[in-house]
XYZ file of C-alpha atoms in Angstrom:
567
model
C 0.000 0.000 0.000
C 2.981 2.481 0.869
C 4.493 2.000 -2.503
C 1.097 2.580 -4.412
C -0.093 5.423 -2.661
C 3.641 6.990 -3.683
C 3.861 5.608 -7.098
C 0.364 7.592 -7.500
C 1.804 10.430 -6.088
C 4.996 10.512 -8.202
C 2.854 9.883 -11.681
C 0.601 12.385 -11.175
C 1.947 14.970 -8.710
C 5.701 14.841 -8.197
C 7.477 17.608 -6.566
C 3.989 19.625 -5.227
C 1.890 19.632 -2.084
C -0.214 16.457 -2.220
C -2.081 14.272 -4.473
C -5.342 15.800 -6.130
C -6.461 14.482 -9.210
C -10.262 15.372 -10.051
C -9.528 19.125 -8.846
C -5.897 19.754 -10.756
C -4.721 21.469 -7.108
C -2.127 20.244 -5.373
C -3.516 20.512 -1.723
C -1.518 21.963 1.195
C 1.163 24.288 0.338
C 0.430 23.958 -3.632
C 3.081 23.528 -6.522
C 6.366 22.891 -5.993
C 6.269 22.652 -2.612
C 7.375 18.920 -2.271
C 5.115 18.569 1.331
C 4.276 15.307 0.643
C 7.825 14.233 -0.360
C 9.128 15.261 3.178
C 6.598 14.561 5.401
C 6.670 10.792 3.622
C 10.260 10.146 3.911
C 10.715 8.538 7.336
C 7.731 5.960 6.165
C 9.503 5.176 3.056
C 12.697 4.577 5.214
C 10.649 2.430 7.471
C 9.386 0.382 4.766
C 13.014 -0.274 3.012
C 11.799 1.687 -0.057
C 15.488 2.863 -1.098
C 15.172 3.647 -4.700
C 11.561 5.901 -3.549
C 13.848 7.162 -0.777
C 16.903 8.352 -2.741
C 14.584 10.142 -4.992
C 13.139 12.310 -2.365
C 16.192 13.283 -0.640
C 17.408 14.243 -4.531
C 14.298 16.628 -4.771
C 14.946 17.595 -1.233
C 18.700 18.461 -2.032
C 17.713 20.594 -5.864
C 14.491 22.043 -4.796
C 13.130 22.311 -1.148
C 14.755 25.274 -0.505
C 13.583 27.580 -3.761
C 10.577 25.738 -3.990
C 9.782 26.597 -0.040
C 10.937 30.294 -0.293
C 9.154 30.693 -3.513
C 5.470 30.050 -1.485
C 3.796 33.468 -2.013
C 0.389 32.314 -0.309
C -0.229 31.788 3.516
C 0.617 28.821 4.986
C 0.108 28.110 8.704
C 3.295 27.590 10.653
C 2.135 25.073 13.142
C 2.647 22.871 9.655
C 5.696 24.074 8.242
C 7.392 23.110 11.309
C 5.479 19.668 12.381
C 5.945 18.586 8.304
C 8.710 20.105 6.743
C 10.684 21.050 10.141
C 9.835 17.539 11.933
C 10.200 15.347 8.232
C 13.601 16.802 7.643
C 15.047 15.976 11.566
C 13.886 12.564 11.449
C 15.832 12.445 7.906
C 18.691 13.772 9.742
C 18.464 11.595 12.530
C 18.061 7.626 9.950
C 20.783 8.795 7.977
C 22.996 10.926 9.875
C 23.045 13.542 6.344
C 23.968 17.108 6.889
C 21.663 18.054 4.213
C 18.716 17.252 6.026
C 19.707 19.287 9.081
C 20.603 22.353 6.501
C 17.356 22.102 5.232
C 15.700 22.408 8.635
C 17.799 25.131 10.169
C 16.776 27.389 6.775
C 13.348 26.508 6.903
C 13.516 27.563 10.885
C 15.004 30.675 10.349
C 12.480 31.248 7.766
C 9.554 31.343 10.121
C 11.484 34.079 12.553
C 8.809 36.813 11.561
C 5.949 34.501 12.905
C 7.553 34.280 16.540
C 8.640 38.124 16.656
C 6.433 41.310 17.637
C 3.833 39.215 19.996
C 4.088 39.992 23.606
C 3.669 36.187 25.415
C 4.513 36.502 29.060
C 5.607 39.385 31.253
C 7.840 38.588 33.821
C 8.988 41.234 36.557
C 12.647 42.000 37.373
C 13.984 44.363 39.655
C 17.341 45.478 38.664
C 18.960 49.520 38.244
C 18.148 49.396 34.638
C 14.450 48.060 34.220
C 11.516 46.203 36.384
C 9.564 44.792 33.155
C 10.658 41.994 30.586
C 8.632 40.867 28.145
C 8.932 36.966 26.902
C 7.851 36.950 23.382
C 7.334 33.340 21.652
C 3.842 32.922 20.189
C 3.490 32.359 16.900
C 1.096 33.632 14.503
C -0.931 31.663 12.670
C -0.084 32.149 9.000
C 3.238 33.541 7.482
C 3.878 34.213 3.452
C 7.468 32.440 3.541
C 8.138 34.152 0.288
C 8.050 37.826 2.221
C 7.858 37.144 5.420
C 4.588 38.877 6.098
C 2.737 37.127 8.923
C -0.952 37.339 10.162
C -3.866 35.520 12.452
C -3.019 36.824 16.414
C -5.947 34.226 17.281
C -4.134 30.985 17.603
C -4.991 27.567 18.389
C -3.437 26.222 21.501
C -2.460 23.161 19.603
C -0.455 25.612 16.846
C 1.359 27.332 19.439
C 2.430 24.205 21.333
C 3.616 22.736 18.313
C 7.389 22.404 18.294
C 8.099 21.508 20.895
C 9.736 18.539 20.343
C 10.829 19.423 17.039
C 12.692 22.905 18.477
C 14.167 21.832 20.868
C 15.745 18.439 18.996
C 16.473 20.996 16.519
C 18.534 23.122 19.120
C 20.130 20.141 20.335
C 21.778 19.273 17.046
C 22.442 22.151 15.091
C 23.430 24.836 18.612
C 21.418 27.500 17.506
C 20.530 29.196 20.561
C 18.089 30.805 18.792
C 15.446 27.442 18.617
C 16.357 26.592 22.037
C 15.008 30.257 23.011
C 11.787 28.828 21.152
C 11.297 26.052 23.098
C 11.975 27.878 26.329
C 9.449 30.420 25.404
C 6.595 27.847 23.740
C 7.555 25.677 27.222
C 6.888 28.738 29.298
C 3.845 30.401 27.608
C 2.170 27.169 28.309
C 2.784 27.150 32.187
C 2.056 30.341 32.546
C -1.491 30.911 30.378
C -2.229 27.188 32.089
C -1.771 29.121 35.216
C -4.112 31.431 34.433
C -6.942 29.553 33.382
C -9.877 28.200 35.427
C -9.010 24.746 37.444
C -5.552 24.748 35.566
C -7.068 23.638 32.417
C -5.487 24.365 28.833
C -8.094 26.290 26.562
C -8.829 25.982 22.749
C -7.337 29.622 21.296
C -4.796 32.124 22.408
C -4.344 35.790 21.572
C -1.262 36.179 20.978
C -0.927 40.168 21.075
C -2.549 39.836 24.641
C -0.894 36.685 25.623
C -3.975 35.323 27.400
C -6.254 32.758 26.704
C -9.201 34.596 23.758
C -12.585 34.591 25.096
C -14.276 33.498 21.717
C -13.260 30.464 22.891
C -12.806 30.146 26.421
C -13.712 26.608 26.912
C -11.002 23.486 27.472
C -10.461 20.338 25.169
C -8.772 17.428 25.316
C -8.781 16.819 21.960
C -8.236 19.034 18.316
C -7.135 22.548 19.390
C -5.209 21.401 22.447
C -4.059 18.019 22.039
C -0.966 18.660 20.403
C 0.224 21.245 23.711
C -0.447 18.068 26.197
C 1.314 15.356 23.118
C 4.130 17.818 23.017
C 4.884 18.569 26.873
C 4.973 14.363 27.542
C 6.889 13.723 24.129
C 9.833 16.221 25.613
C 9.903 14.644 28.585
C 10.407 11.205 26.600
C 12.827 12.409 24.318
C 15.044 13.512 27.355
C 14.842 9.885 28.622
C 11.816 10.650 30.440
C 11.272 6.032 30.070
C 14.184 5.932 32.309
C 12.713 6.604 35.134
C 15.774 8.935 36.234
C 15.314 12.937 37.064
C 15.975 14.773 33.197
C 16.539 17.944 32.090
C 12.468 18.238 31.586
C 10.979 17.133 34.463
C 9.033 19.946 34.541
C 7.522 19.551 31.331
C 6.086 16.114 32.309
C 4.753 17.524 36.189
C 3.091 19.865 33.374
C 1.051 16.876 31.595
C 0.429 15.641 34.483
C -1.122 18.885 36.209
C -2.975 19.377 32.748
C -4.443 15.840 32.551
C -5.270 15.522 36.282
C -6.821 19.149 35.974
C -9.476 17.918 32.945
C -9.768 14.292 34.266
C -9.815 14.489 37.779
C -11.384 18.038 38.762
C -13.298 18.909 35.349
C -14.440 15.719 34.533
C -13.700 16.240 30.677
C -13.953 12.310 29.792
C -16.918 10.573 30.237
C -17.868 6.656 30.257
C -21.604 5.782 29.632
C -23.234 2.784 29.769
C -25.866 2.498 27.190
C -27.200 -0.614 27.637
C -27.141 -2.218 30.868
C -23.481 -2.457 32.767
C -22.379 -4.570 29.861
C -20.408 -1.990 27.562
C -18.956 1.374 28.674
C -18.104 3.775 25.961
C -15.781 6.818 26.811
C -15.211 9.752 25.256
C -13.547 13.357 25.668
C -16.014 16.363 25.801
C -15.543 20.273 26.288
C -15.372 21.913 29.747
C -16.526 25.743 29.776
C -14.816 27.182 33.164
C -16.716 30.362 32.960
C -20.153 29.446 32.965
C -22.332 28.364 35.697
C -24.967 26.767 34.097
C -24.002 24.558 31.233
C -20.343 23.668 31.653
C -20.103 20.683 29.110
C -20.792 21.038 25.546
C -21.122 18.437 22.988
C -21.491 14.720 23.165
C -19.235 13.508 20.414
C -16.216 12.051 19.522
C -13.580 13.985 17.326
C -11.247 11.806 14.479
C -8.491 13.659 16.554
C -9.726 12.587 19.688
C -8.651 8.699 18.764
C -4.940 10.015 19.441
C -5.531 10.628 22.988
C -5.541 6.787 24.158
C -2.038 6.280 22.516
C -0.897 9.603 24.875
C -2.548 8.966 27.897
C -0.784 4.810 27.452
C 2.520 6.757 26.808
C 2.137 9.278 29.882
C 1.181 5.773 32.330
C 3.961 3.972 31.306
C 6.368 7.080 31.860
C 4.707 7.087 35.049
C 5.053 3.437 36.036
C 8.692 3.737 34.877
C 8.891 6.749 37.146
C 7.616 4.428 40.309
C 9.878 1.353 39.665
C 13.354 4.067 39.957
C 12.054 5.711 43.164
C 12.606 3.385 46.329
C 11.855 5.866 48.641
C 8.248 4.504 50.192
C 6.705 7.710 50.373
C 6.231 7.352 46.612
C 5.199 3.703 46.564
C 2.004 5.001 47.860
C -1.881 4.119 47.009
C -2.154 7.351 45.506
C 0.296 6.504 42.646
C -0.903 3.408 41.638
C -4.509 4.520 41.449
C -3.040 7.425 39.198
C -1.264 5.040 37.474
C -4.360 2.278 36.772
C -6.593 5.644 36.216
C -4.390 6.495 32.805
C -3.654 2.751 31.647
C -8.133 2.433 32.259
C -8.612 5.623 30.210
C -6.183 4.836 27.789
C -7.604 1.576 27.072
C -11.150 2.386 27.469
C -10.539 5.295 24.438
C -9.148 2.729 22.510
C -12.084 0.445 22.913
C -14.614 3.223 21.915
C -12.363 3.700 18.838
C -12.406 0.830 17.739
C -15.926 -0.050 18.441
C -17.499 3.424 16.648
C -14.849 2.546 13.692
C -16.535 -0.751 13.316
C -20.241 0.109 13.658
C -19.647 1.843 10.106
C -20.363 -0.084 6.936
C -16.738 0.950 5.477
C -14.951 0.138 8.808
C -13.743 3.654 9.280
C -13.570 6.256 11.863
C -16.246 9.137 10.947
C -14.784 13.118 11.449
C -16.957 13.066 14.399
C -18.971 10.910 15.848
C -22.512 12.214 18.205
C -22.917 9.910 21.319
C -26.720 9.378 22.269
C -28.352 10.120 25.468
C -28.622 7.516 28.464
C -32.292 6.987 30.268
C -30.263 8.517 33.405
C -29.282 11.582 31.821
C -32.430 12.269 30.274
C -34.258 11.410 33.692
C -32.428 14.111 35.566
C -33.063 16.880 33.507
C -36.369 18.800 33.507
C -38.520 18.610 30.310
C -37.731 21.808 28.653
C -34.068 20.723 28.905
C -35.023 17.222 27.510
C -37.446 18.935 24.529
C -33.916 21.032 24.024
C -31.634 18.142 23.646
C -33.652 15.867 21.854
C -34.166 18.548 19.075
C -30.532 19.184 18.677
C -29.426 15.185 19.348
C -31.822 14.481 16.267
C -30.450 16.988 14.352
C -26.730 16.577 14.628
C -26.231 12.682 15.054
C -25.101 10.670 12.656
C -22.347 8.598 11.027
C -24.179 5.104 11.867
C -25.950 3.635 13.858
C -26.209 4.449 17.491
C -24.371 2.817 19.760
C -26.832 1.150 21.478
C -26.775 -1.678 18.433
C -22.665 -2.636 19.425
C -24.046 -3.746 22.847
C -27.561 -5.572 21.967
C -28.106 -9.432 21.241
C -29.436 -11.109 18.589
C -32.285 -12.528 19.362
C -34.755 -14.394 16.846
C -34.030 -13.910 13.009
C -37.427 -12.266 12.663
C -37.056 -9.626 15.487
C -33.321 -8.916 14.357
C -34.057 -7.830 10.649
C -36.770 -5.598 11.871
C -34.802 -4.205 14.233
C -31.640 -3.723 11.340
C -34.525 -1.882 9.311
C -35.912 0.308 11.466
C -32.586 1.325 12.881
C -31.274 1.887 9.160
C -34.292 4.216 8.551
C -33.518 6.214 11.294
C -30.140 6.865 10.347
C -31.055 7.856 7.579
C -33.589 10.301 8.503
C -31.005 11.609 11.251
C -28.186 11.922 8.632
C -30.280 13.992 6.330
C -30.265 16.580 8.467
C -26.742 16.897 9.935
C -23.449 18.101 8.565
C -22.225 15.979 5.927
C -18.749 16.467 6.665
C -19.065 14.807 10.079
C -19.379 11.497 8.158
C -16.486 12.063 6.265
C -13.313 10.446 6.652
C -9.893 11.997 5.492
C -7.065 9.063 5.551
C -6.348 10.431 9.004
C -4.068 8.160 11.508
C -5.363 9.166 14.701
C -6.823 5.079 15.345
C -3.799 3.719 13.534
C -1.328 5.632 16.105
C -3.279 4.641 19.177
C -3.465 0.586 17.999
C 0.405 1.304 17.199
C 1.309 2.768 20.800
C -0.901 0.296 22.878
C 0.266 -2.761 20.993
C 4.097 -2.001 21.761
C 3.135 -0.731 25.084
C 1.383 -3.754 26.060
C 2.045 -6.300 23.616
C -1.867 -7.155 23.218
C -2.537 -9.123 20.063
C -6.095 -7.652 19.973
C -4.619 -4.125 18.799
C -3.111 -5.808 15.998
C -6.339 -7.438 14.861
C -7.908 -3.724 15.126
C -5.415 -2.488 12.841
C -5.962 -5.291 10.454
C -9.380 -4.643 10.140
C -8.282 -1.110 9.362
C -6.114 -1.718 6.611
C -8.788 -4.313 5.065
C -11.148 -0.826 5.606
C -8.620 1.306 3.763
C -7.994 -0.922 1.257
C -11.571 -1.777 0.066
C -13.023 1.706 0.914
C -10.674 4.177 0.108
C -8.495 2.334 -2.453
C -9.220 3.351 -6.397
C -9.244 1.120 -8.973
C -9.152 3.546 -12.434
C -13.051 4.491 -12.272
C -13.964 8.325 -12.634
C -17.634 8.496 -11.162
C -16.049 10.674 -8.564
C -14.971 13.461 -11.390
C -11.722 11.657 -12.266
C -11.967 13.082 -15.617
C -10.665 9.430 -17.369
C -7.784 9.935 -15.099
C -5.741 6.571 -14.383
C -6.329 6.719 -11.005
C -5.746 3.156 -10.029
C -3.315 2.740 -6.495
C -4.254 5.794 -5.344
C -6.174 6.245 -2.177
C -9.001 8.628 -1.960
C -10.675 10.505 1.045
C -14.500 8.877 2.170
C -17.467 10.687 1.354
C -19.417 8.787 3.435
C -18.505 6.125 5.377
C -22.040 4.769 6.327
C -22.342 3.592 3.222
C -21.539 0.389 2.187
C -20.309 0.623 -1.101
C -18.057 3.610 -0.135
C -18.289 6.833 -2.523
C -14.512 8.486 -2.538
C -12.759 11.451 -3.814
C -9.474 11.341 -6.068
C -7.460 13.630 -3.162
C -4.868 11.489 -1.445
C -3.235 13.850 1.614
C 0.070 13.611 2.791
C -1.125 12.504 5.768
C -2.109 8.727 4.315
C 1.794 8.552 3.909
C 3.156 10.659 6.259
C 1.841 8.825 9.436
C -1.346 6.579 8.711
C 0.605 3.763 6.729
C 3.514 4.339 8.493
C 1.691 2.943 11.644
C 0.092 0.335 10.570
C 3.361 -0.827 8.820
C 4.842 -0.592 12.059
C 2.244 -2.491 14.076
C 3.230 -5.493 11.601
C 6.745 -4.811 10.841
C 9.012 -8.201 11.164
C 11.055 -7.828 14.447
C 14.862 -8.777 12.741
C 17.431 -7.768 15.389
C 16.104 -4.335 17.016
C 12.931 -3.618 17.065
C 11.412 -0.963 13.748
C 11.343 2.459 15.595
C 11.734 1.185 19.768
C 9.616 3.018 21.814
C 12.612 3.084 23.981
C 14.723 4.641 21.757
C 12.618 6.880 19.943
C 9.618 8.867 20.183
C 6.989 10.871 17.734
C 6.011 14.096 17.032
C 2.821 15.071 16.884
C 1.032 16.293 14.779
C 2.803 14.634 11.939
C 4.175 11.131 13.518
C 8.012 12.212 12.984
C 10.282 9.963 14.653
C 13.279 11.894 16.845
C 15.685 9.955 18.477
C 15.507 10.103 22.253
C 18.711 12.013 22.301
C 20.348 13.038 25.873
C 20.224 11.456 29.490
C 20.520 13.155 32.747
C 24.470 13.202 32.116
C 25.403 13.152 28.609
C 24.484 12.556 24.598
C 23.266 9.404 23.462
């Protein structure tokens, strides 16, 4: 699948964005941009595609550079650096080639403008020459990288946490001191706007020429806008040999996580298990925490594709944690209160997983919708007072969709006669509910989120269960999204065939797909499921204990210094 989703992309689209071929565009970053040749390279290098290989790091030694400074459109930088910044450091760190580290320092220095003129924290110091200093370090959301010009002071908490990992690997090989003051500032923008937030809890958007939290969107996630600042906190602490269990350089990074997660777990309640059916079957999913208001402080009962990701995390932060336990011997930390922690992340973790995998499978393609509406329980409904109730049901109605409810995974078939009446019924429903909901919510886009999270759990725990999940989902991707030469989609008479194509729809059974292939289908959802079944010759593909992945984007950085020294 790896090589014909980049054959497709070499035919057709060589040396631009992404894959498009009903539309003639070339998707993020448009012509000439190569983003797809980057961000795939560590996946082809997984996969011992040489020959594909060498010809990327050709295009990425003649052309990246014009062909990145050339860009006259906005782009938005929390992608330049997790794709082109992240791809060409995990280049850097397989082969070891100065070219690829080049590449990334130019491309870094390139987005300066985006991380200058914003004000980020103010910090006090009393000294004969001045008593304020002003930490800069948020970045904009968009930047032309063929001028410089930047713009968007609203960011995403998820954009301005990005980089992390890849800054401050990048300042770690290269000695710039000027991408180490990045990660110090991104690093301590986070504390402090976490700091000043209701309950401790990260929210969804940041002004950056305030640096405070926006109030168009004052309300806490686990999941899309802020997953990447809670990813990128524990994957620093990782990288610094945060698995050893021994005190690193970025403790405070993980006590971070921790405070976040514990904040929207423990004292928001932010994820949620429901029992639809009897005690049988639990299903648990993230929802949004408003601080500020008094009356309705949860909104939404769905899951996001990007909330999939945050079983794979939360299994990464418990096993730090356990790892953490086994160094200390010191008995006022073998304590009840860390091992409940401890079971509390691992029961999470797996119980996200679960939910994945279940709403992934209650489709008739197999696939994870864009987001997926939860229904109500008898005990929810019960407690709220009938104009509530009349209020919810009207909305639940018309924004649920993408399948079946839920309520169908944890029934039992009964008689033959009862079960196909039941099957119609319920498929007339959906129907009628999907009519009138968002059609994009049923959509899916080649994303990895479930591939990652099968891919962390399985090494984590070594569960053979996670690898029959991700079988299923490659037989889903490869008889949903896979095309075969037709052109009812718009193709044009395009030869289309081994390309892979986003999901209109994935209720329906005979899937209806698009010609766009993203980078992301290379970049990190093959790439995971090639890992989850990659032989095991020697050392293991990609250790967890020896490397660890950026997100977004599923780069692989080496975990590169102890307590004392290199590695």
């Amino acid at each position: 699948m790896i090589r014909e989703a980049w054959a497709a992309y070499a035919r057709r689209s060589w040396g631009h964005g992404e894959l498009d071929y009903r539309r003639g565009s070339y998707g993020l970053f448009g012509r000439n941009s190569g983003y797809t040749i980057v961000t795939s390279m560590s996946t082809l290098w997984a996969a011992g595609l040489k020959e594909e290989f060498e010809a990327g790091r050709k295009w990425i030694s003649r052309s990246l550079s014009n062909s990145f400074s050339s860009i006259s459109s906005s782009v938005e930088v929390a992608r330049v650096v997790s794709g082109y910044i992240g791809g060409l450091l995990s280049c850097y760190a397989l082969t070891k080639e100065v070219l690829f580290l080049e590449r990334a320092v130019e491309i870094g220095l390139l987005l300066e403008p985006a991380y200058a003129g914003t004000k980020g924290i103010r910090k006090v110091f009393e000294t004969s020459f001045f008593k304020l200093h002003i930490l800069g370090g948020l970045p904009h959301k968009y930047i032309v990288p063929k001028d410089g010009s930047v713009s968007g002071t609203r960011v995403p908490t998820s954009a301005v946490a990005t980089g992390l990992l890849e800054y401050a690997y990048l300042a770690e090989v290269s000695g710039d001191e000027r991408f180490s003051e990045r990660f110090t500032a991104i690093k301590a923008n986070l504390k402090e706007l976490r700091k000043s937030s209701a309950n401790g809890l990260l929210l969804k958007e940041v002004d950056i020429m305030r640096g405070r939290w926006s109030g168009s969107a004052a309300n806490a996630s686990l999941f899309g806008s802020t997953f990447s600042a809670y990813r990128g906190l524990l994957a620093v602490f990782i990288a610094c040999d945060g698995f050893s269990g021994m005190p690193t350089q970025e403790d405070d990074c993980f006590q971070e996580y921790l405070q976040a997660i514990e904040a929207a777990v423990q004292r928001a309640e932010m994820l949620c298990s429901i029992s639809l059916r009897g005690d049988e079957n639990y299903f648990t999913f993230a929802r949004d925490y408003h601080p500020t208001s008094k009356r309705k402080r949860f909104h939404g009962r769905f899951m996001d594709v990007s909330g999939h990701a945050l079983a794979g995390m939360l299994a990464l932060g418990a096993r730090a944690l356990e790892r953490r336990r086994a160094r200390r011997s010191s008995k006022r930390y073998a304590n009840t209160e860390e091992r409940e922690r401890i079971g509390r992340h691992w029961f999470w973790a797996k119980s996200l997983a679960e939910t994945g995998r279940a709403v992934a499978g209650e489709q008739a393609t197999g696939l994870p919708p864009n987001r997926y509406y939860f229904p109500q329980t008898r005990e929810e409904s019960s407690k709220k007072s009938p104009k509530e109730s009349s209020k919810e049901s009207s909305k639940e109605s018309s924004s649920s969709q993408t399948g079946a409810k839920l309520s169908s995974l944890s029934s039992s078939s009964s008689s033959s006669s009862s079960s196909s009446s039941s099957s119609s019924s319920s498929t007339s429903s959906t129907k009628s509910q999907r009519q009138g909901s968002n059609p994009k919510d049923s959509e899916y886009h080649l994303s990895g989120e479930l591939a990652e999270t099968y891919f962390l759990l399985y090494r984590l725990t070594r569960d053979a269960r996670y690898r029959e999940y991700a079988w299923a989902l490659v037989q889903a991707l490869r008889r949903s999204c896979r095309n075969q030469g037709e052109s009812s989609t718009g193709g044009g008479g395009v030869q289309t065939v081994g390309s892979f194509g986003t999901v209109v729809d994935v209720t329906q059974t005979v899937a209806r797909r698009t010609t766009y292939q993203p980078a992301e289908l290379l970049s990190s959802t093959l790439k995971w499921l090639y890992l989850i079944f990659a032989p095991d010759e020697g050392e293991e593909l990609f250790s967890l204990e020896r490397w660890v992945f950026t997100s977004p984007g599923g780069q692989p950085l080496p975990i590169y210094y102890r307590k004392g020294g290199g590695r």
